[in-house]
Amino acid sequence: NICNEDLVQTKDTLRAPVICVLGHVDAGKTTILDNLRRTHVQDNEAGGITQQMGATNVPLDTIVERTKMSRKLISRQGDFMIPGLLIIDTPGHAIFQNLRSRGSSLCDLAILVVDIMNGLQAQTIESIRLLIDRQTPFIIALNKIDLLYGWKSNKEKDVESVLEEQDSFTQDHFEKRYDEIIVQFAKQGLNVALYYKNPNPNEYYSMVPTSARSGDGMGSLIAMIIETSQTNLAKHLSYTNELQATVMEVKAIHGLGTTIDVALINGCLSVGDKIIVGGQEGPIVTQIRRLLIPESNQELRDTNQYENKDKVMGTCVVKIAAKDLEKSLAGLPLFIARTHDEIDYFKNEIELILTTVLNSFKLK
Ligand code: GDP
C-alpha cells in the first residue's frame, strides 16, 4: 500500500503524483482510466491495485510490470523514484476543475485524450485552456490507433516499435492523421511531438499513440507518466510535512455515519486530529475518530472492508469517520488545526474558498 506510514523518505523518494484524465466526450477517457486502473494485468502477476475512494492507488509493482517494454523511456536506467500513482476515478474537466487543494487544482499531471480519427474537438480545446490556465502539465494520448487501416496490435512492445512494424499504408494513415493533429495543436498555440521524437519536453507536449481498447501504447503512456513525474515534476512531488488534503466524497456508511473520503497529497493525518472542512452552512470543525483504508488487495466497492490506521501519510485516499460531517462538501481542502488561533485561521480560509466557489457557480 502506498498509504504507508513506514515509508523511508530520502532525497530520491517522491510522493505519488495525482493523475486525471480529460478530453472530448467519446475520445476514450473512461476506457483509458479503466486500463490504467486495471486490477489484473493479463497473467495476473501484477495485481494488487487497491480500489480507493474516488481515486485508485496503483502501486509500484504494477507499474514496474506494466512498463517493462518501455523501460528505456525512464531516465536513470529505468529507476523508479515514485511509490505509485493516484488516479482520479472520474474523467472530465469538471472533476479537474472542482477538486481543489488550497485553491489550486488537485491534479499534478493530466492525460489529455484525443481521438486520432477526430482530432481536436470542442471539449479537447476547453480542456487545453483549463490545463494551461491552471499550469497543469499534461501528456497527450492519441487514442484509438487500432482504427487506423490495417492496424496490427501488439501490446507487449513499446508503441514506437509497434508503429515501425506496421505496413506502409497503415504508417501513411498514421502520418496523415498525426500531421493534421499537429496543425490543430499549433492553432491552439501548442507545440506537440511524438514522445520518442520530443526535442525538448519543456517546449513540446509529448504525444503517446494508444489504444485503450487493445492496450497498445498503454505501457508507453504509463512510462511517460513516470518519466515526466520524475523529471519535470520532481521538485513539485517532493515530500513535505505541510498538510495538503482534499475531500473527494461524502458518504454515509452503515455503522460509521457520514464519512468523508480524503485525498491526502502531502503530510499526515492521525486519529484525534482536529480538522476543518467546508460545509453547506460554513466551515465544520471536528475531530478524526477513525482513519480507514481499504484492506490491502481488496476492491473496496465489492467488499466494504477497511483497515483501521492510527496515522496515514500521503499520497493516498483515506476514509475519515468523525462527528458532524453530515453537511460537508466534496471538492474542498481539509485543514488540521492545533491551536484555537489555527482553528479561526482555517475557518476563515474555508469561508474564503466557499465564497469563491459560490461566486464561480453564479458566473456560470
Ligand atoms: P469517454 O466519453 O471519453 O469516457 O469515452 P469512452 O471511454 O466511454 O469511449 C467511448 C467509446 O469509444 C466506447 O465505445 C469505447 O469502447 C470506445 N473506445 C475507447 N477507446 C478506444 C480505442 O482505443 N479504440 C477503439 N476502437 N474504441 C475505443
mmCIF file of C-alpha atoms and ligand atoms in Angstrom:
data_model
loop_
_atom_site.group_PDB
_atom_site.id
_atom_site.type_symbol
_atom_site.label_atom_id
_atom_site.label_comp_id
_atom_site.label_asym_id
_atom_site.label_seq_id
_atom_site.Cartn_x
_atom_site.Cartn_y
_atom_site.Cartn_z
ATOM 1 C CA ASN A 1 0.000 0.000 0.000
ATOM 2 C CA ILE A 2 1.340 3.446 -0.864
ATOM 3 C CA CYS A 3 -0.550 4.819 2.150
ATOM 4 C CA ASN A 4 2.488 3.813 4.119
ATOM 5 C CA GLU A 5 3.439 5.270 7.459
ATOM 6 C CA ASP A 6 6.781 3.426 7.439
ATOM 7 C CA LEU A 7 7.849 4.704 4.035
ATOM 8 C CA VAL A 8 11.537 5.552 4.051
ATOM 9 C CA GLN A 9 11.927 9.057 2.745
ATOM 10 C CA THR A 10 15.180 10.030 1.092
ATOM 11 C CA LYS A 11 16.070 12.750 -1.346
ATOM 12 C CA ASP A 12 15.261 10.267 -4.075
ATOM 13 C CA THR A 13 11.763 9.451 -2.916
ATOM 14 C CA LEU A 14 8.921 11.408 -4.342
ATOM 15 C CA ARG A 15 5.257 11.253 -3.462
ATOM 16 C CA ALA A 16 2.805 9.583 -5.835
ATOM 17 C CA PRO A 17 1.526 12.032 -8.454
ATOM 18 C CA VAL A 18 -2.218 12.628 -8.749
ATOM 19 C CA ILE A 19 -3.294 11.873 -12.306
ATOM 20 C CA CYS A 20 -6.517 12.885 -14.008
ATOM 21 C CA VAL A 21 -7.917 12.250 -17.471
ATOM 22 C CA LEU A 22 -9.539 14.919 -19.668
ATOM 23 C CA GLY A 23 -10.718 15.195 -23.249
ATOM 24 C CA HIS A 24 -13.722 15.287 -25.550
ATOM 25 C CA VAL A 25 -16.698 13.012 -24.937
ATOM 26 C CA ASP A 26 -16.170 9.578 -26.526
ATOM 27 C CA ALA A 27 -12.428 10.123 -27.015
ATOM 28 C CA GLY A 28 -11.874 7.147 -24.697
ATOM 29 C CA LYS A 29 -11.269 8.756 -21.277
ATOM 30 C CA THR A 30 -13.177 6.125 -19.315
ATOM 31 C CA THR A 31 -11.568 3.270 -21.241
ATOM 32 C CA ILE A 32 -8.101 4.736 -20.629
ATOM 33 C CA LEU A 33 -8.910 5.147 -16.938
ATOM 34 C CA ASP A 34 -10.140 1.559 -16.723
ATOM 35 C CA ASN A 35 -6.962 0.383 -18.378
ATOM 36 C CA LEU A 36 -4.713 2.475 -16.097
ATOM 37 C CA ARG A 37 -6.540 1.247 -13.005
ATOM 38 C CA ARG A 38 -6.740 -2.345 -14.150
ATOM 39 C CA THR A 39 -6.656 -4.767 -11.266
ATOM 40 C CA HIS A 40 -5.472 -7.721 -13.295
ATOM 41 C CA VAL A 41 -2.625 -7.492 -15.721
ATOM 42 C CA GLN A 42 -3.055 -10.304 -18.234
ATOM 43 C CA ASP A 43 -1.186 -13.009 -16.376
ATOM 44 C CA ASN A 44 -2.357 -11.668 -13.066
ATOM 45 C CA GLU A 45 1.188 -11.199 -11.835
ATOM 46 C CA ALA A 46 0.887 -7.523 -11.183
ATOM 47 C CA GLY A 47 -2.427 -7.292 -9.407
ATOM 48 C CA GLY A 48 -2.694 -5.589 -6.079
ATOM 49 C CA ILE A 49 -4.294 -2.365 -7.186
ATOM 50 C CA THR A 50 -6.334 -1.146 -4.304
ATOM 51 C CA GLN A 51 -9.621 0.403 -5.166
ATOM 52 C CA GLN A 52 -9.695 3.582 -3.187
ATOM 53 C CA MET A 53 -12.443 6.074 -2.764
ATOM 54 C CA GLY A 54 -12.846 8.494 -5.644
ATOM 55 C CA ALA A 55 -9.327 7.627 -6.682
ATOM 56 C CA THR A 56 -7.348 4.490 -7.379
ATOM 57 C CA ASN A 57 -3.994 3.725 -5.946
ATOM 58 C CA VAL A 58 -1.736 1.965 -8.463
ATOM 59 C CA PRO A 59 1.269 0.556 -6.589
ATOM 60 C CA LEU A 60 4.818 0.460 -7.868
ATOM 61 C CA ASP A 61 4.994 -3.289 -8.576
ATOM 62 C CA THR A 62 2.084 -2.983 -11.011
ATOM 63 C CA ILE A 63 3.799 -0.054 -12.714
ATOM 64 C CA VAL A 64 7.084 -1.933 -12.959
ATOM 65 C CA GLU A 65 5.282 -4.859 -14.584
ATOM 66 C CA ARG A 66 3.271 -2.742 -16.971
ATOM 67 C CA THR A 67 6.159 -0.608 -18.228
ATOM 68 C CA LYS A 68 8.649 -3.396 -18.807
ATOM 69 C CA MET A 69 8.529 -2.907 -22.606
ATOM 70 C CA SER A 70 9.141 0.837 -22.250
ATOM 71 C CA ARG A 71 11.796 0.929 -19.548
ATOM 72 C CA LYS A 72 14.178 2.846 -21.801
ATOM 73 C CA LEU A 73 11.810 5.830 -21.586
ATOM 74 C CA ILE A 74 12.614 6.203 -17.934
ATOM 75 C CA SER A 75 15.865 8.066 -17.347
ATOM 76 C CA ARG A 76 18.401 6.947 -14.739
ATOM 77 C CA GLN A 77 18.434 3.468 -16.244
ATOM 78 C CA GLY A 78 14.800 2.767 -15.608
ATOM 79 C CA ASP A 79 14.894 3.613 -11.891
ATOM 80 C CA PHE A 80 11.618 4.296 -10.181
ATOM 81 C CA MET A 81 11.518 7.087 -7.650
ATOM 82 C CA ILE A 82 7.783 7.366 -7.133
ATOM 83 C CA PRO A 83 5.872 4.922 -4.895
ATOM 84 C CA GLY A 84 2.893 4.656 -7.235
ATOM 85 C CA LEU A 85 0.176 6.673 -8.918
ATOM 86 C CA LEU A 86 -3.042 8.053 -7.516
ATOM 87 C CA ILE A 87 -5.551 8.143 -10.342
ATOM 88 C CA ILE A 88 -8.742 10.170 -10.032
ATOM 89 C CA ASP A 89 -11.568 7.768 -10.933
ATOM 90 C CA THR A 90 -13.906 10.174 -12.666
ATOM 91 C CA PRO A 91 -12.910 11.589 -16.049
ATOM 92 C CA GLY A 92 -13.632 15.055 -17.366
ATOM 93 C CA HIS A 93 -12.667 18.628 -16.815
ATOM 94 C CA ALA A 94 -15.469 19.336 -14.367
ATOM 95 C CA ILE A 95 -13.788 16.980 -11.911
ATOM 96 C CA PHE A 96 -10.420 18.540 -12.582
ATOM 97 C CA GLN A 97 -11.918 21.956 -12.026
ATOM 98 C CA ASN A 98 -13.872 21.105 -8.902
ATOM 99 C CA LEU A 99 -11.272 19.268 -6.862
ATOM 100 C CA ARG A 100 -9.252 21.891 -5.123
ATOM 101 C CA SER A 101 -6.292 21.751 -2.900
ATOM 102 C CA ARG A 102 -5.516 25.103 -1.320
ATOM 103 C CA GLY A 103 -7.109 26.913 -4.199
ATOM 104 C CA SER A 104 -5.120 25.206 -6.922
ATOM 105 C CA SER A 105 -6.004 22.030 -8.750
ATOM 106 C CA LEU A 106 -5.506 18.698 -7.043
ATOM 107 C CA CYS A 107 -4.167 17.132 -10.205
ATOM 108 C CA ASP A 108 -0.370 17.007 -10.671
ATOM 109 C CA LEU A 109 -0.361 15.624 -14.192
ATOM 110 C CA ALA A 110 -3.170 15.185 -16.688
ATOM 111 C CA ILE A 111 -3.724 12.838 -19.589
ATOM 112 C CA LEU A 112 -5.409 14.689 -22.439
ATOM 113 C CA VAL A 113 -7.166 12.094 -24.576
ATOM 114 C CA VAL A 114 -7.503 12.887 -28.285
ATOM 115 C CA ASP A 115 -9.326 10.577 -30.670
ATOM 116 C CA ILE A 116 -6.839 10.150 -33.532
ATOM 117 C CA MET A 117 -9.690 9.911 -36.051
ATOM 118 C CA ASN A 118 -11.438 13.084 -34.883
ATOM 119 C CA GLY A 119 -8.525 15.260 -33.798
ATOM 120 C CA LEU A 120 -9.140 18.244 -31.534
ATOM 121 C CA GLN A 121 -12.805 18.752 -30.666
ATOM 122 C CA ALA A 122 -14.708 21.342 -28.631
ATOM 123 C CA GLN A 123 -14.067 19.769 -25.227
ATOM 124 C CA THR A 124 -10.446 18.974 -26.118
ATOM 125 C CA ILE A 125 -9.909 22.690 -26.622
ATOM 126 C CA GLU A 126 -11.771 23.535 -23.400
ATOM 127 C CA SER A 127 -9.571 21.040 -21.576
ATOM 128 C CA ILE A 128 -6.400 22.562 -23.058
ATOM 129 C CA ARG A 129 -7.478 26.051 -21.937
ATOM 130 C CA LEU A 130 -8.121 24.781 -18.430
ATOM 131 C CA LEU A 131 -4.821 22.907 -18.201
ATOM 132 C CA ILE A 132 -2.839 25.916 -19.411
ATOM 133 C CA ASP A 133 -4.778 28.198 -17.089
ATOM 134 C CA ARG A 134 -4.021 26.005 -14.076
ATOM 135 C CA GLN A 135 -0.451 25.412 -15.227
ATOM 136 C CA THR A 136 -1.012 21.687 -15.096
ATOM 137 C CA PRO A 137 1.436 19.638 -17.147
ATOM 138 C CA PHE A 138 -0.088 17.040 -19.425
ATOM 139 C CA ILE A 139 0.666 14.161 -21.753
ATOM 140 C CA ILE A 140 -1.454 13.602 -24.842
ATOM 141 C CA ALA A 141 -2.855 10.128 -25.505
ATOM 142 C CA LEU A 142 -3.509 9.885 -29.231
ATOM 143 C CA ASN A 143 -6.160 7.255 -28.761
ATOM 144 C CA LYS A 144 -7.928 4.685 -30.966
ATOM 145 C CA ILE A 145 -4.881 3.862 -33.113
ATOM 146 C CA ASP A 146 -6.429 0.417 -33.609
ATOM 147 C CA LEU A 147 -8.847 2.137 -36.005
ATOM 148 C CA LEU A 148 -6.035 3.014 -38.453
ATOM 149 C CA TYR A 149 -6.214 1.000 -41.718
ATOM 150 C CA GLY A 150 -4.799 -2.476 -41.194
ATOM 151 C CA TRP A 151 -3.538 -1.828 -37.659
ATOM 152 C CA LYS A 152 -1.686 -4.816 -36.190
ATOM 153 C CA SER A 153 -1.888 -4.834 -32.439
ATOM 154 C CA ASN A 154 0.962 -5.709 -30.084
ATOM 155 C CA LYS A 155 0.648 -4.523 -26.526
ATOM 156 C CA GLU A 156 3.798 -6.324 -25.398
ATOM 157 C CA LYS A 157 6.050 -3.818 -27.181
ATOM 158 C CA ASP A 158 6.698 -0.145 -26.862
ATOM 159 C CA VAL A 159 4.314 1.577 -29.276
ATOM 160 C CA GLU A 160 7.253 3.193 -31.122
ATOM 161 C CA SER A 161 8.316 -0.241 -32.400
ATOM 162 C CA VAL A 162 4.710 -1.326 -32.938
ATOM 163 C CA LEU A 163 4.299 1.665 -35.268
ATOM 164 C CA GLU A 164 7.540 0.815 -37.067
ATOM 165 C CA GLU A 165 6.292 -2.685 -37.713
ATOM 166 C CA GLN A 166 3.034 -1.619 -39.355
ATOM 167 C CA ASP A 167 2.511 -1.947 -43.106
ATOM 168 C CA SER A 168 3.406 1.186 -45.045
ATOM 169 C CA PHE A 169 -0.244 2.068 -45.776
ATOM 170 C CA THR A 170 -1.001 1.934 -42.025
ATOM 171 C CA GLN A 171 2.004 4.152 -41.343
ATOM 172 C CA ASP A 172 0.833 6.570 -44.054
ATOM 173 C CA HIS A 173 -2.599 6.735 -42.463
ATOM 174 C CA PHE A 174 -0.986 7.423 -39.090
ATOM 175 C CA GLU A 175 1.236 10.176 -40.546
ATOM 176 C CA LYS A 176 -1.726 11.822 -42.219
ATOM 177 C CA ARG A 177 -3.784 11.918 -39.018
ATOM 178 C CA TYR A 178 -0.765 12.900 -36.966
ATOM 179 C CA ASP A 179 0.199 15.808 -39.267
ATOM 180 C CA GLU A 180 -3.328 17.163 -39.124
ATOM 181 C CA ILE A 181 -3.403 16.983 -35.336
ATOM 182 C CA ILE A 182 -0.046 18.778 -35.014
ATOM 183 C CA VAL A 183 -1.513 21.657 -37.027
ATOM 184 C CA GLN A 184 -4.635 21.693 -34.831
ATOM 185 C CA PHE A 185 -2.485 21.927 -31.701
ATOM 186 C CA ALA A 186 -0.366 24.657 -33.308
ATOM 187 C CA LYS A 187 -3.558 26.663 -33.855
ATOM 188 C CA GLN A 188 -4.044 26.463 -30.086
ATOM 189 C CA GLY A 189 -0.504 27.766 -29.635
ATOM 190 C CA LEU A 190 0.955 24.433 -28.540
ATOM 191 C CA ASN A 191 3.954 22.523 -29.820
ATOM 192 C CA VAL A 192 3.462 18.781 -29.697
ATOM 193 C CA ALA A 193 5.719 15.883 -30.668
ATOM 194 C CA LEU A 194 5.638 12.107 -30.546
ATOM 195 C CA TYR A 195 7.148 11.100 -27.195
ATOM 196 C CA TYR A 196 10.123 9.364 -28.821
ATOM 197 C CA LYS A 197 10.907 12.353 -31.024
ATOM 198 C CA ASN A 198 10.328 15.109 -28.476
ATOM 199 C CA PRO A 199 13.268 17.531 -28.937
ATOM 200 C CA ASN A 200 12.612 19.340 -25.645
ATOM 201 C CA PRO A 201 9.969 18.291 -23.110
ATOM 202 C CA ASN A 202 9.949 21.833 -21.704
ATOM 203 C CA GLU A 203 8.721 23.208 -25.013
ATOM 204 C CA TYR A 204 6.859 20.341 -26.632
ATOM 205 C CA TYR A 205 3.994 18.331 -25.183
ATOM 206 C CA SER A 206 4.534 14.610 -25.664
ATOM 207 C CA MET A 207 2.024 12.518 -27.551
ATOM 208 C CA VAL A 208 1.723 8.791 -26.984
ATOM 209 C CA PRO A 209 -0.271 6.795 -29.549
ATOM 210 C CA THR A 210 -2.598 4.477 -27.631
ATOM 211 C CA SER A 211 -5.453 2.100 -28.000
ATOM 212 C CA ALA A 212 -7.287 1.844 -24.729
ATOM 213 C CA ARG A 213 -9.297 -0.928 -26.340
ATOM 214 C CA SER A 214 -6.450 -3.224 -27.457
ATOM 215 C CA GLY A 215 -3.922 -1.994 -24.873
ATOM 216 C CA ASP A 216 -1.372 -0.841 -27.470
ATOM 217 C CA GLY A 217 0.761 2.010 -26.175
ATOM 218 C CA MET A 218 -0.638 1.852 -22.637
ATOM 219 C CA GLY A 219 2.722 0.709 -21.208
ATOM 220 C CA SER A 220 4.425 3.566 -23.069
ATOM 221 C CA LEU A 221 1.851 6.013 -21.694
ATOM 222 C CA ILE A 222 2.449 4.839 -18.124
ATOM 223 C CA ALA A 223 6.229 5.029 -18.680
ATOM 224 C CA MET A 224 5.831 8.633 -19.872
ATOM 225 C CA ILE A 225 3.751 9.449 -16.780
ATOM 226 C CA ILE A 226 6.584 8.073 -14.630
ATOM 227 C CA GLU A 227 9.297 9.846 -16.609
ATOM 228 C CA THR A 228 7.533 13.214 -16.508
ATOM 229 C CA SER A 229 6.845 12.817 -12.785
ATOM 230 C CA GLN A 230 10.465 12.016 -12.047
ATOM 231 C CA THR A 231 11.987 14.781 -14.156
ATOM 232 C CA ASN A 232 9.852 17.868 -14.819
ATOM 233 C CA LEU A 233 7.628 17.305 -11.796
ATOM 234 C CA ALA A 234 10.237 16.022 -9.348
ATOM 235 C CA LYS A 235 10.512 19.273 -7.423
ATOM 236 C CA HIS A 236 6.767 19.584 -7.137
ATOM 237 C CA LEU A 237 6.449 15.967 -5.980
ATOM 238 C CA SER A 238 8.985 16.020 -3.166
ATOM 239 C CA TYR A 239 7.574 15.188 0.247
ATOM 240 C CA THR A 240 6.789 17.984 2.642
ATOM 241 C CA ASN A 241 5.297 17.865 6.095
ATOM 242 C CA GLU A 242 2.803 20.527 5.213
ATOM 243 C CA LEU A 243 -0.654 19.030 5.030
ATOM 244 C CA GLN A 244 -2.252 19.060 1.613
ATOM 245 C CA ALA A 245 -5.582 17.240 1.526
ATOM 246 C CA THR A 246 -8.847 17.436 -0.406
ATOM 247 C CA VAL A 247 -12.268 15.972 0.358
ATOM 248 C CA MET A 248 -13.190 13.699 -2.554
ATOM 249 C CA GLU A 249 -16.530 12.252 -1.492
ATOM 250 C CA VAL A 250 -19.032 12.474 1.337
ATOM 251 C CA LYS A 251 -20.690 9.145 2.083
ATOM 252 C CA ALA A 252 -22.967 7.696 4.712
ATOM 253 C CA ILE A 253 -21.682 4.259 5.703
ATOM 254 C CA HIS A 254 -23.661 1.825 7.795
ATOM 255 C CA GLY A 255 -22.150 1.698 11.258
ATOM 256 C CA LEU A 256 -19.902 4.702 10.708
ATOM 257 C CA GLY A 257 -22.343 7.516 9.986
ATOM 258 C CA THR A 258 -21.390 10.175 7.453
ATOM 259 C CA THR A 259 -17.767 9.785 6.427
ATOM 260 C CA ILE A 260 -15.506 11.743 4.105
ATOM 261 C CA ASP A 261 -13.043 10.223 1.650
ATOM 262 C CA VAL A 262 -9.995 12.424 1.558
ATOM 263 C CA ALA A 263 -7.122 12.525 -0.919
ATOM 264 C CA LEU A 264 -4.088 13.070 1.268
ATOM 265 C CA ILE A 265 -1.441 14.501 -1.038
ATOM 266 C CA ASN A 266 1.226 15.560 1.446
ATOM 267 C CA GLY A 267 1.709 15.463 5.183
ATOM 268 C CA CYS A 268 -0.014 13.081 7.567
ATOM 269 C CA LEU A 269 -3.316 12.613 9.367
ATOM 270 C CA SER A 270 -3.743 10.962 12.768
ATOM 271 C CA VAL A 271 -6.690 9.790 14.810
ATOM 272 C CA GLY A 272 -7.595 12.604 17.210
ATOM 273 C CA ASP A 273 -6.509 15.419 14.861
ATOM 274 C CA LYS A 274 -8.812 18.412 14.837
ATOM 275 C CA ILE A 275 -9.882 19.021 11.261
ATOM 276 C CA ILE A 276 -11.680 21.814 9.435
ATOM 277 C CA VAL A 277 -13.633 21.109 6.246
ATOM 278 C CA GLY A 278 -16.139 23.007 4.130
ATOM 279 C CA GLY A 279 -19.851 22.513 4.775
ATOM 280 C CA GLN A 280 -23.164 23.586 3.263
ATOM 281 C CA GLU A 281 -23.590 26.054 6.119
ATOM 282 C CA GLY A 282 -19.968 27.097 6.508
ATOM 283 C CA PRO A 283 -16.810 25.529 7.931
ATOM 284 C CA ILE A 284 -17.115 22.371 10.048
ATOM 285 C CA VAL A 285 -14.678 21.751 12.904
ATOM 286 C CA THR A 286 -14.480 18.181 14.158
ATOM 287 C CA GLN A 287 -12.049 15.535 15.357
ATOM 288 C CA ILE A 288 -10.894 12.411 13.486
ATOM 289 C CA ARG A 289 -12.387 9.365 15.176
ATOM 290 C CA ARG A 290 -11.249 6.727 12.755
ATOM 291 C CA LEU A 291 -8.950 6.584 9.759
ATOM 292 C CA LEU A 292 -9.809 3.791 7.372
ATOM 293 C CA ILE A 293 -8.118 2.491 4.280
ATOM 294 C CA PRO A 294 -9.295 -0.371 2.096
ATOM 295 C CA GLU A 295 -7.836 -3.690 3.188
ATOM 296 C CA SER A 296 -4.826 -4.475 1.025
ATOM 297 C CA ASN A 297 -5.616 -6.023 -2.330
ATOM 298 C CA GLN A 298 -9.339 -5.716 -1.864
ATOM 299 C CA GLU A 299 -11.650 -3.972 -4.213
ATOM 300 C CA LEU A 300 -13.344 -1.584 -1.908
ATOM 301 C CA ARG A 301 -16.556 -1.344 -3.878
ATOM 302 C CA ASP A 302 -17.186 -5.049 -3.561
ATOM 303 C CA THR A 303 -16.187 -5.713 -0.018
ATOM 304 C CA ASN A 304 -16.566 -2.703 2.204
ATOM 305 C CA GLN A 305 -13.645 -3.978 4.211
ATOM 306 C CA TYR A 306 -11.493 -1.393 5.890
ATOM 307 C CA GLU A 307 -8.317 -1.450 7.826
ATOM 308 C CA ASN A 308 -8.075 0.927 10.808
ATOM 309 C CA LYS A 309 -4.993 3.139 10.952
ATOM 310 C CA ASP A 310 -3.735 5.443 13.696
ATOM 311 C CA LYS A 311 -1.862 7.549 11.198
ATOM 312 C CA VAL A 312 -1.613 7.808 7.409
ATOM 313 C CA MET A 313 0.852 9.606 5.176
ATOM 314 C CA GLY A 314 0.452 10.950 1.671
ATOM 315 C CA THR A 315 -0.167 10.134 -1.034
ATOM 316 C CA CYS A 316 -3.344 8.086 -0.711
ATOM 317 C CA VAL A 317 -7.066 8.256 -0.203
ATOM 318 C CA VAL A 318 -8.332 7.674 3.315
ATOM 319 C CA LYS A 319 -11.816 7.488 4.769
ATOM 320 C CA ILE A 320 -12.370 9.658 7.829
ATOM 321 C CA ALA A 321 -15.103 8.946 10.340
ATOM 322 C CA ALA A 322 -15.924 11.856 12.638
ATOM 323 C CA LYS A 323 -18.891 13.656 14.180
ATOM 324 C CA ASP A 324 -20.825 16.391 12.368
ATOM 325 C CA LEU A 325 -19.807 15.514 8.809
ATOM 326 C CA GLU A 326 -23.403 15.255 7.511
ATOM 327 C CA LYS A 327 -23.276 18.602 5.734
ATOM 328 C CA SER A 328 -19.705 18.503 4.495
ATOM 329 C CA LEU A 329 -18.931 19.290 0.867
ATOM 330 C CA ALA A 330 -16.691 17.442 -1.560
ATOM 331 C CA GLY A 331 -14.056 19.170 -3.672
ATOM 332 C CA LEU A 332 -12.618 21.430 -0.985
ATOM 333 C CA PRO A 333 -9.427 21.274 1.067
ATOM 334 C CA LEU A 334 -9.187 19.820 4.562
ATOM 335 C CA PHE A 335 -7.071 21.509 7.217
ATOM 336 C CA ILE A 336 -5.704 20.449 10.604
ATOM 337 C CA ALA A 337 -5.629 22.899 13.485
ATOM 338 C CA ARG A 338 -3.537 22.527 16.601
ATOM 339 C CA THR A 339 -4.460 25.746 18.430
ATOM 340 C CA HIS A 340 -7.518 27.976 18.784
ATOM 341 C CA ASP A 341 -5.867 30.561 16.561
ATOM 342 C CA GLU A 342 -5.340 27.942 13.894
ATOM 343 C CA ILE A 343 -8.995 26.924 14.085
ATOM 344 C CA ASP A 344 -10.036 30.527 13.437
ATOM 345 C CA TYR A 345 -7.473 30.941 10.703
ATOM 346 C CA PHE A 346 -8.555 27.834 8.775
ATOM 347 C CA LYS A 347 -12.266 28.515 9.300
ATOM 348 C CA ASN A 348 -11.622 31.822 7.646
ATOM 349 C CA GLU A 349 -9.690 30.153 4.843
ATOM 350 C CA ILE A 350 -12.602 27.754 4.205
ATOM 351 C CA GLU A 351 -15.069 30.678 4.239
ATOM 352 C CA LEU A 352 -12.982 32.404 1.565
ATOM 353 C CA ILE A 353 -12.854 29.295 -0.606
ATOM 354 C CA LEU A 354 -16.598 28.724 -0.190
ATOM 355 C CA THR A 355 -17.275 32.289 -1.311
ATOM 356 C CA THR A 356 -15.026 31.908 -4.371
ATOM 357 C CA VAL A 357 -16.644 28.612 -5.309
ATOM 358 C CA LEU A 358 -20.164 30.021 -4.892
ATOM 359 C CA ASN A 359 -19.263 33.062 -6.981
ATOM 360 C CA SER A 360 -17.821 30.932 -9.749
ATOM 361 C CA PHE A 361 -21.075 28.960 -9.842
ATOM 362 C CA LYS A 362 -23.081 32.167 -10.067
ATOM 363 C CA LEU A 363 -20.972 33.270 -13.034
ATOM 364 C CA LYS A 364 -21.673 30.065 -14.957
HETATM 365 P P1 GDP B 1 -15.244 8.919 -22.886
HETATM 366 O O1 GDP B 1 -16.576 9.507 -23.182
HETATM 367 O O2 GDP B 1 -14.138 9.839 -23.320
HETATM 368 O O3 GDP B 1 -15.070 8.457 -21.458
HETATM 369 O O4 GDP B 1 -15.085 7.649 -23.850
HETATM 370 P P2 GDP B 1 -15.274 6.091 -23.524
HETATM 371 O O5 GDP B 1 -14.085 5.547 -22.813
HETATM 372 O O6 GDP B 1 -16.603 5.882 -22.919
HETATM 373 O O7 GDP B 1 -15.224 5.528 -25.002
HETATM 374 C C1 GDP B 1 -16.181 5.888 -25.988
HETATM 375 C C2 GDP B 1 -16.299 4.746 -26.981
HETATM 376 O O8 GDP B 1 -15.064 4.574 -27.663
HETATM 377 C C3 GDP B 1 -16.609 3.402 -26.324
HETATM 378 O O9 GDP B 1 -17.434 2.668 -27.187
HETATM 379 C C4 GDP B 1 -15.242 2.749 -26.220
HETATM 380 O O10 GDP B 1 -15.309 1.340 -26.222
HETATM 381 C C5 GDP B 1 -14.580 3.251 -27.467
HETATM 382 N N1 GDP B 1 -13.118 3.316 -27.318
HETATM 383 C C6 GDP B 1 -12.395 3.820 -26.304
HETATM 384 N N2 GDP B 1 -11.093 3.683 -26.539
HETATM 385 C C7 GDP B 1 -10.964 3.073 -27.726
HETATM 386 C C8 GDP B 1 -9.868 2.664 -28.532
HETATM 387 O O11 GDP B 1 -8.693 2.829 -28.197
HETATM 388 N N3 GDP B 1 -10.170 2.074 -29.730
HETATM 389 C C9 GDP B 1 -11.453 1.869 -30.171
HETATM 390 N N4 GDP B 1 -11.631 1.293 -31.322
HETATM 391 N N5 GDP B 1 -12.503 2.253 -29.432
HETATM 392 C C10 GDP B 1 -12.273 2.843 -28.237
#
